[in-house]
Amino acid sequence: MLTSLDIAYTDTRADALSFALGLPRLDALAVLAVPAARPGGPAVELRLLGASHQVFAGSFSETVACLPGDPRPVPGRMRANAGGWAYDFSAATVAHDGDAPFRRAVAELRDRLAGRDDALTGTFPGSPYAITALALARDGEPYEPYEPYEPFAADEVRTPPAGPAAPPSAPWTGWQTWHAYPQTREIVMTRSRLVSVR
């Protein structure tokens, strides 16, 4: 789903983004509810914020946005246990050398997500290339976490405590997001996956 957001966006630089788990629902400019794609998996809510994005998978929430206070920066990679789910998150930023390659990359992303009923793309006023997009992972798509685009501190990686491993057929859900910044010609990409360990 493509939607035009009649509000200026507030996360105007990639390095203004921060990361949080477990936040309540924040005011959203657009919301797409997607039923559980797999037996035992959670329903997912994709939320576009003026400050970026929020995803709810059942009661689990992930927020990547310009948050007030002293928030945690977006990690290159993170793992955690969350209410019976093993969570894996990774992020990378691609900086384009000029306007033309940046615009081409954004146009290709929009075309790729166009018409999908499990994807939400928002364009902000002032530039058709200022977008935030979210999409569910589909069956058959390989899940390969992004390699961090720069080294990250050891405390930015959280390994789940020892526990039962998820069987190969365990329920799972996943999503990807993209945040495009015309003024710096950067695209921040995140990839997340929840696998049941119950």
XYZ file of N, CA and C in Angstrom:
594
model
N 0.855 -1.177 0.000
C 0.000 0.000 0.000
C 0.898 1.237 0.000
N 0.632 2.156 -0.902
C 1.371 3.412 -0.984
C 0.478 4.527 -0.470
N 0.998 5.310 0.441
C 0.213 6.413 0.987
C 1.047 7.679 1.034
N 0.399 8.806 0.736
C 1.060 10.106 0.821
C 0.748 10.698 2.189
N 1.764 11.053 2.924
C 1.616 11.527 4.303
C 1.673 13.047 4.317
N 0.619 13.665 4.751
C 0.514 15.123 4.707
C 1.092 15.743 5.976
N 2.360 15.443 6.216
C 3.046 15.974 7.391
C 4.540 15.889 7.129
N 5.266 16.851 7.631
C 6.723 16.797 7.468
C 7.287 15.679 8.327
N 8.322 15.003 7.824
C 8.916 13.944 8.630
C 10.000 14.527 9.533
N 10.191 13.878 10.692
C 11.073 14.460 11.699
C 12.420 13.762 11.803
N 12.541 12.541 11.261
C 13.852 11.876 11.300
C 14.572 12.201 9.996
N 15.213 13.351 9.958
C 15.743 13.883 8.709
C 17.170 13.430 8.406
N 17.759 12.621 9.267
C 19.101 12.095 9.036
C 19.147 10.664 9.554
N 19.948 9.866 8.897
C 20.070 8.478 9.339
C 20.563 8.391 10.778
N 21.504 9.255 11.153
C 22.061 9.156 12.501
C 21.149 9.743 13.574
N 19.969 10.240 13.182
C 18.987 10.698 14.175
C 18.088 9.560 14.655
N 18.158 8.424 13.971
C 17.317 7.290 14.347
C 17.805 6.647 15.636
N 16.851 6.119 16.393
C 17.170 5.346 17.585
C 16.287 4.105 17.603
N 16.520 3.251 18.591
C 15.955 1.904 18.594
C 15.376 1.587 19.963
N 14.211 0.952 19.972
C 13.622 0.532 21.249
C 12.739 -0.681 21.028
N 12.708 -1.550 22.020
C 11.781 -2.672 22.060
C 10.789 -2.429 23.186
N 9.548 -2.880 22.979
C 8.565 -2.863 24.045
C 7.822 -1.563 24.266
N 7.990 -0.581 23.376
C 7.243 0.669 23.557
C 5.767 0.451 23.236
N 4.885 1.225 23.868
C 3.471 1.169 23.488
C 3.275 1.796 22.109
N 2.080 1.659 21.562
C 1.787 2.243 20.254
C 1.941 3.757 20.311
N 2.727 4.283 19.392
C 2.894 5.729 19.245
C 1.926 6.231 18.186
N 1.677 7.540 18.180
C 0.789 8.109 17.176
C 1.319 7.774 15.791
N 0.462 7.219 14.953
C 0.870 6.779 13.623
C 0.156 7.592 12.553
N 0.856 7.787 11.431
C 0.278 8.477 10.275
C -0.441 7.503 9.353
N -0.015 6.248 9.375
C -0.663 5.201 8.582
C -0.376 3.864 9.247
N -1.356 2.960 9.178
C -1.242 1.646 9.809
C -1.750 0.591 8.836
N -1.026 -0.505 8.726
C -1.471 -1.643 7.931
C -1.448 -2.875 8.821
N -2.633 -3.463 9.062
C -2.742 -4.686 9.854
C -2.698 -5.878 8.902
N -1.822 -6.831 9.209
C -1.645 -8.004 8.357
C -1.906 -9.245 9.209
N -2.862 -10.108 8.794
C -3.126 -11.319 9.573
C -1.888 -12.216 9.625
N -1.895 -13.132 10.585
C -0.786 -14.082 10.700
C -0.604 -14.806 9.376
N 0.621 -14.816 8.874
C 0.897 -15.423 7.581
C 1.116 -16.924 7.684
N 1.443 -17.418 8.892
C 1.757 -18.826 9.081
C 1.063 -19.342 10.335
N 0.687 -20.618 10.355
C 0.058 -21.176 11.551
C 0.939 -20.970 12.780
N 0.356 -20.443 13.833
C 1.085 -20.209 15.066
C 1.831 -18.902 15.108
N 1.898 -18.198 13.985
C 2.583 -16.911 13.950
C 1.668 -15.790 14.387
N 2.232 -14.651 14.767
C 1.402 -13.534 15.239
C 0.887 -12.677 14.085
N -0.232 -12.020 14.322
C -0.659 -10.960 13.413
C 0.323 -9.806 13.555
N 0.503 -9.055 12.486
C 1.500 -7.984 12.469
C 0.826 -6.669 12.113
N 1.282 -5.615 12.753
C 0.803 -4.266 12.478
C 2.003 -3.414 12.074
N 1.985 -2.934 10.827
C 3.039 -2.061 10.316
C 2.570 -0.625 10.507
N 3.398 0.206 11.158
C 2.986 1.559 11.516
C 4.019 2.577 11.026
N 3.555 3.545 10.253
C 4.392 4.655 9.817
C 4.236 5.808 10.785
N 5.339 6.283 11.305
C 5.340 7.412 12.224
C 5.921 8.635 11.521
N 5.597 9.816 11.980
C 6.271 10.994 11.465
C 7.759 10.927 11.746
N 8.121 10.176 12.780
C 9.513 10.028 13.181
C 10.128 8.727 12.686
N 9.423 7.919 11.934
C 9.911 6.730 11.238
C 8.946 5.553 11.348
N 9.326 4.428 12.012
C 8.427 3.274 11.967
C 8.309 2.570 13.319
N 7.221 1.784 13.401
C 6.980 0.914 14.543
C 6.288 -0.333 14.009
N 6.669 -1.492 14.540
C 6.047 -2.758 14.153
C 5.582 -3.465 15.412
N 4.343 -3.960 15.373
C 3.819 -4.829 16.420
C 3.606 -6.210 15.818
N 4.149 -7.231 16.471
C 3.899 -8.619 16.103
C 3.312 -9.272 17.347
N 1.991 -9.434 17.368
C 1.334 -9.804 18.609
C 1.571 -8.706 19.621
N 2.061 -9.054 20.811
C 2.330 -8.050 21.853
C 3.753 -7.505 21.786
N 4.582 -8.058 20.908
C 5.958 -7.615 20.758
C 6.005 -6.340 19.926
N 6.852 -5.372 20.318
C 6.964 -4.153 19.513
C 8.417 -3.775 19.285
N 8.664 -3.293 18.068
C 9.964 -2.763 17.663
C 9.742 -1.343 17.154
N 10.561 -0.411 17.615
C 10.468 0.974 17.168
C 11.836 1.437 16.700
N 11.894 1.923 15.478
C 13.081 2.593 14.947
C 12.606 3.973 14.523
N 13.016 4.992 15.275
C 12.449 6.318 15.075
C 13.323 7.363 15.764
N 12.997 8.606 15.528
C 13.632 9.719 16.226
C 12.890 9.859 17.556
N 13.472 9.341 18.626
C 12.797 9.275 19.926
C 13.357 10.332 20.870
N 12.530 10.876 21.744
C 13.013 11.884 22.695
C 13.842 11.269 23.804
N 14.466 12.130 24.576
C 15.250 11.662 25.717
C 16.638 11.227 25.288
N 17.104 10.150 25.899
C 18.442 9.625 25.624
C 18.300 8.192 25.124
N 17.773 8.026 23.914
C 17.452 6.681 23.440
C 18.702 5.937 22.961
N 18.534 4.649 22.809
C 19.622 3.794 22.345
C 19.775 3.946 20.836
N 20.992 4.080 20.313
C 21.173 4.160 18.862
C 20.805 2.840 18.188
N 20.555 2.894 16.901
C 20.213 1.690 16.154
C 21.443 0.772 16.112
N 21.308 -0.468 16.605
C 22.464 -1.374 16.575
C 22.669 -1.945 15.182
N 23.906 -2.309 14.881
C 24.160 -3.016 13.640
C 23.553 -4.408 13.673
N 23.564 -5.037 14.848
C 23.004 -6.371 15.010
C 22.582 -6.547 16.453
N 21.465 -7.230 16.662
C 20.983 -7.489 18.015
C 20.190 -8.785 18.025
N 20.343 -9.531 19.113
C 19.529 -10.726 19.334
C 18.968 -10.652 20.743
N 17.755 -11.146 20.918
C 17.148 -11.136 22.248
C 16.058 -12.189 22.310
N 15.691 -12.595 23.522
C 14.510 -13.408 23.743
C 13.383 -12.482 24.174
N 12.197 -12.716 23.650
C 11.059 -11.841 23.946
C 9.783 -12.666 24.010
N 9.371 -13.012 25.220
C 8.079 -13.663 25.418
C 7.866 -14.917 24.598
N 8.830 -15.817 24.597
C 8.674 -17.064 23.852
C 9.123 -16.982 22.408
N 9.676 -15.848 22.021
C 10.171 -15.664 20.658
C 11.657 -15.328 20.692
N 12.425 -15.885 19.763
C 13.807 -15.475 19.544
C 13.782 -14.366 18.501
N 14.354 -13.219 18.859
C 14.309 -12.021 18.009
C 15.699 -11.753 17.460
N 15.769 -11.488 16.163
C 17.035 -11.156 15.516
C 16.824 -9.888 14.700
N 17.690 -8.906 14.897
C 17.576 -7.605 14.220
C 18.920 -7.236 13.617
N 18.908 -6.666 12.433
C 20.136 -6.136 11.843
C 19.802 -4.893 11.043
N 20.786 -4.015 10.901
C 20.588 -2.751 10.189
C 21.840 -2.403 9.402
N 21.649 -1.713 8.308
C 22.760 -1.238 7.489
C 22.334 0.057 6.820
N 23.298 0.902 6.506
C 23.039 2.149 5.799
C 23.851 2.162 4.513
N 23.171 2.491 3.415
C 23.841 2.645 2.120
C 23.829 4.124 1.775
N 25.006 4.689 1.530
C 25.137 6.087 1.115
C 25.441 6.108 -0.378
N 24.640 6.846 -1.145
C 24.798 6.917 -2.599
C 25.652 8.125 -2.977
N 26.421 7.970 -4.044
C 27.379 9.001 -4.449
C 26.730 10.228 -5.069
N 25.525 10.094 -5.601
C 24.878 11.231 -6.251
C 23.374 11.099 -6.205
N 22.683 12.150 -6.649
C 21.214 12.142 -6.633
C 20.643 11.062 -7.540
N 21.228 10.881 -8.732
C 20.665 9.922 -9.688
C 20.681 8.493 -9.145
N 21.798 7.985 -8.607
C 21.764 6.620 -8.051
C 20.811 6.488 -6.872
N 20.746 7.531 -6.034
C 19.832 7.496 -4.892
C 18.384 7.415 -5.377
N 18.021 8.284 -6.317
C 16.639 8.289 -6.808
C 16.284 6.980 -7.509
N 17.240 6.418 -8.222
C 16.995 5.136 -8.893
C 16.740 4.050 -7.860
N 17.525 4.031 -6.789
C 17.337 3.019 -5.742
C 15.973 3.155 -5.078
N 15.543 4.392 -4.801
C 14.234 4.610 -4.172
C 13.117 4.200 -5.131
N 13.243 4.555 -6.410
C 12.220 4.189 -7.386
C 12.110 2.668 -7.518
N 13.233 1.971 -7.518
C 13.207 0.511 -7.604
C 12.538 -0.103 -6.381
N 12.801 0.472 -5.206
C 12.154 -0.011 -3.988
C 10.645 0.177 -4.067
N 10.211 1.363 -4.475
C 8.770 1.622 -4.583
C 8.122 0.666 -5.564
N 8.772 0.424 -6.701
C 8.220 -0.495 -7.705
C 8.131 -1.911 -7.155
N 9.143 -2.321 -6.397
C 9.171 -3.676 -5.855
C 8.047 -3.913 -4.851
N 7.703 -2.883 -4.086
C 6.668 -3.040 -3.055
C 5.268 -2.685 -3.544
N 5.167 -2.078 -4.719
C 3.864 -1.621 -5.230
C 2.899 -2.796 -5.366
N 1.683 -2.596 -4.895
C 0.641 -3.597 -5.048
C 0.675 -4.721 -4.028
N 1.694 -4.775 -3.167
C 1.728 -5.826 -2.157
C 0.767 -5.492 -1.024
N -0.025 -6.483 -0.604
C -0.970 -6.241 0.486
C -0.336 -6.428 1.851
N 0.967 -6.760 1.870
C 1.680 -6.913 3.132
C 2.834 -5.916 3.233
N 2.704 -4.790 2.514
C 3.746 -3.758 2.536
C 3.081 -2.391 2.647
N 3.765 -1.478 3.324
C 3.261 -0.122 3.539
C 4.387 0.853 3.228
N 4.135 1.753 2.278
C 5.127 2.751 1.880
C 4.513 4.132 2.033
N 5.202 5.011 2.735
C 4.728 6.384 2.920
C 5.689 7.366 2.288
N 5.141 8.312 1.527
C 5.951 9.395 0.972
C 5.633 10.661 1.750
N 6.657 11.447 1.990
C 6.501 12.672 2.757
C 6.547 13.876 1.832
N 5.928 14.994 2.212
C 5.883 16.166 1.341
C 7.277 16.754 1.126
N 7.438 17.374 -0.023
C 8.698 18.040 -0.322
C 9.593 17.247 -1.234
N 9.432 15.918 -1.248
C 10.241 15.087 -2.129
C 9.603 13.721 -2.272
N 9.433 13.242 -3.513
C 8.907 11.881 -3.680
C 9.907 10.823 -3.268
N 11.146 11.242 -2.975
C 12.183 10.284 -2.598
C 12.402 10.224 -1.093
N 11.657 11.018 -0.332
C 11.675 10.920 1.131
C 10.601 9.908 1.517
N 10.998 8.658 1.710
C 10.020 7.613 1.993
C 10.438 6.788 3.198
N 9.427 6.179 3.814
C 9.630 5.105 4.776
C 8.781 3.943 4.303
N 9.351 2.742 4.246
C 8.626 1.580 3.750
C 8.841 0.404 4.680
N 7.791 -0.414 4.829
C 7.842 -1.620 5.646
C 7.191 -2.747 4.859
N 7.722 -3.957 4.980
C 7.135 -5.111 4.292
C 7.409 -6.372 5.083
N 6.432 -7.281 5.081
C 6.642 -8.577 5.719
C 7.564 -9.432 4.868
N 8.317 -10.299 5.513
C 9.117 -11.291 4.801
C 8.180 -12.363 4.269
N 8.468 -12.840 3.081
C 7.629 -13.852 2.451
C 8.313 -15.212 2.489
N 7.492 -16.263 2.456
C 8.039 -17.617 2.399
C 8.935 -17.746 1.180
N 10.039 -18.441 1.375
C 10.958 -18.652 0.269
C 12.032 -17.591 0.161
N 11.828 -16.438 0.828
C 12.857 -15.415 0.833
C 13.914 -15.806 1.853
N 15.177 -15.828 1.453
C 16.208 -16.171 2.432
C 16.316 -15.104 3.501
N 16.572 -15.533 4.714
C 16.801 -14.569 5.789
C 18.282 -14.531 6.076
N 18.922 -13.511 5.581
C 20.344 -13.317 5.810
C 20.516 -11.962 6.463
N 20.853 -11.938 7.753
C 21.005 -10.634 8.412
C 22.020 -9.775 7.692
N 21.768 -8.476 7.694
C 22.707 -7.549 7.087
C 24.046 -7.604 7.806
N 25.088 -7.465 7.047
C 26.383 -7.247 7.669
C 26.420 -5.789 8.122
N 26.785 -5.513 9.362
C 26.833 -4.118 9.808
C 27.738 -3.294 8.904
N 27.306 -2.078 8.613
C 28.068 -1.232 7.702
C 29.268 -0.610 8.393
N 29.346 -0.732 9.688
C 30.507 -0.252 10.427
C 30.627 -1.084 11.701
N 31.792 -1.134 12.308
C 31.915 -1.917 13.542
C 30.956 -1.409 14.619
N 30.494 -2.311 15.447
C 29.616 -1.906 16.531
C 30.099 -2.527 17.825
N 29.776 -1.852 18.907
C 30.301 -2.245 20.216
C 29.709 -3.574 20.665
N 30.454 -4.272 21.500
C 30.000 -5.578 21.971
C 28.691 -5.482 22.736
N 28.460 -4.358 23.415
C 27.223 -4.247 24.190
C 26.010 -3.986 23.294
N 26.218 -3.849 21.981
C 25.108 -3.712 21.056
C 24.634 -5.060 20.538
N 25.245 -6.131 20.963
C 24.831 -7.474 20.580
C 24.345 -8.183 21.830
N 23.128 -8.613 21.804
C 22.577 -9.320 22.948
C 22.194 -10.718 22.503
N 22.864 -11.702 23.031
C 22.593 -13.080 22.662
C 21.543 -13.649 23.606
N 20.534 -14.347 23.058
C 19.525 -14.916 23.946
C 20.152 -15.862 24.956
N 19.633 -15.861 26.185
C 20.136 -16.815 27.163
C 19.884 -18.241 26.698
N 20.650 -19.164 27.242
C 20.507 -20.565 26.846
C 19.071 -21.015 27.055
N 18.587 -21.764 26.117
C 17.224 -22.256 26.192
C 16.983 -23.205 25.042
N 15.759 -23.672 24.885
C 15.482 -24.616 23.803
C 15.687 -23.947 22.448
N 16.287 -24.684 21.538
C 16.463 -24.164 20.177
C 15.145 -24.268 19.427
N 14.946 -23.359 18.494
C 13.731 -23.387 17.685
C 13.836 -24.517 16.657
N 12.828 -25.390 16.589
C 12.867 -26.432 15.560
C 12.731 -25.811 14.175
N 13.173 -26.515 13.126
C 13.126 -25.946 11.775
C 11.734 -25.514 11.336
N 10.697 -26.186 11.858
C 9.332 -25.870 11.444
C 8.639 -24.896 12.397
N 9.385 -24.265 13.306
C 8.785 -23.372 14.300
C 8.102 -22.192 13.615
N 6.971 -21.726 14.193
C 6.326 -20.532 13.641
C 7.282 -19.346 13.663
N 7.224 -18.529 12.637
C 8.088 -17.353 12.571
C 7.381 -16.256 11.785
N 7.870 -15.062 11.980
C 7.459 -13.935 11.158
C 8.648 -13.000 11.039
N 8.675 -12.249 9.979
C 9.786 -11.331 9.771
C 9.350 -10.135 8.949
N 10.154 -9.087 8.994
C 9.840 -7.881 8.229
C 11.124 -7.133 7.910
N 11.018 -6.266 6.903
C 12.111 -5.387 6.526
C 11.581 -3.956 6.481
N 12.468 -3.007 6.694
C 12.089 -1.596 6.568
C 13.185 -0.843 5.822
N 12.773 0.273 5.219
C 13.689 1.141 4.492
C 13.351 2.589 4.843
N 14.368 3.395 5.069
C 14.199 4.802 5.422
C 15.113 5.607 4.492
N 14.524 6.403 3.617
C 15.310 7.112 2.602
C 15.411 8.595 2.937
N 16.635 9.117 2.840
C 16.926 10.503 3.209
C 17.529 11.243 2.014
N 16.701 12.010 1.276
C 17.213 12.695 0.078
C 18.341 13.663 0.375
N 18.277 14.333 1.529
C 19.274 15.368 1.800
C 20.674 14.804 2.000
N 20.774 13.552 2.427
C 22.087 12.910 2.586
C 22.275 11.743 1.616
N 21.245 11.436 0.833
C 21.263 10.348 -0.153
C 21.584 9.006 0.520
N 21.025 8.806 1.703
C 21.217 7.563 2.449
C 19.914 6.768 2.494
N 20.055 5.450 2.527
C 18.924 4.564 2.769
C 19.313 3.641 3.920
N 18.556 3.729 5.006
C 18.753 2.841 6.153
C 17.832 1.643 5.963
N 18.398 0.456 6.055
C 17.621 -0.773 5.898
C 17.689 -1.567 7.194
N 16.555 -2.090 7.622
C 16.553 -2.978 8.783
C 15.873 -4.283 8.408
N 16.256 -5.332 9.108
C 15.656 -6.652 8.899
C 15.441 -7.276 10.263
N 14.241 -7.817 10.482
C 13.883 -8.392 11.786
C 13.210 -9.741 11.581
N 13.411 -10.618 12.566
C 12.780 -11.942 12.499
C 12.471 -12.405 13.913
N 11.278 -12.973 14.076
C 10.846 -13.603 15.314
C 10.580 -15.081 15.039
N 11.206 -15.936 15.831
C 10.996 -17.385 15.701
C 10.532 -17.922 17.051
N 9.464 -18.710 17.048
C 8.939 -19.248 18.299
C 9.905 -20.259 18.904
N 10.162 -20.110 20.202
C 10.984 -21.086 20.926
C 10.169 -21.749 22.029
N 8.870 -21.661 21.923
C 8.006 -22.276 22.939
C 7.960 -23.779 22.767
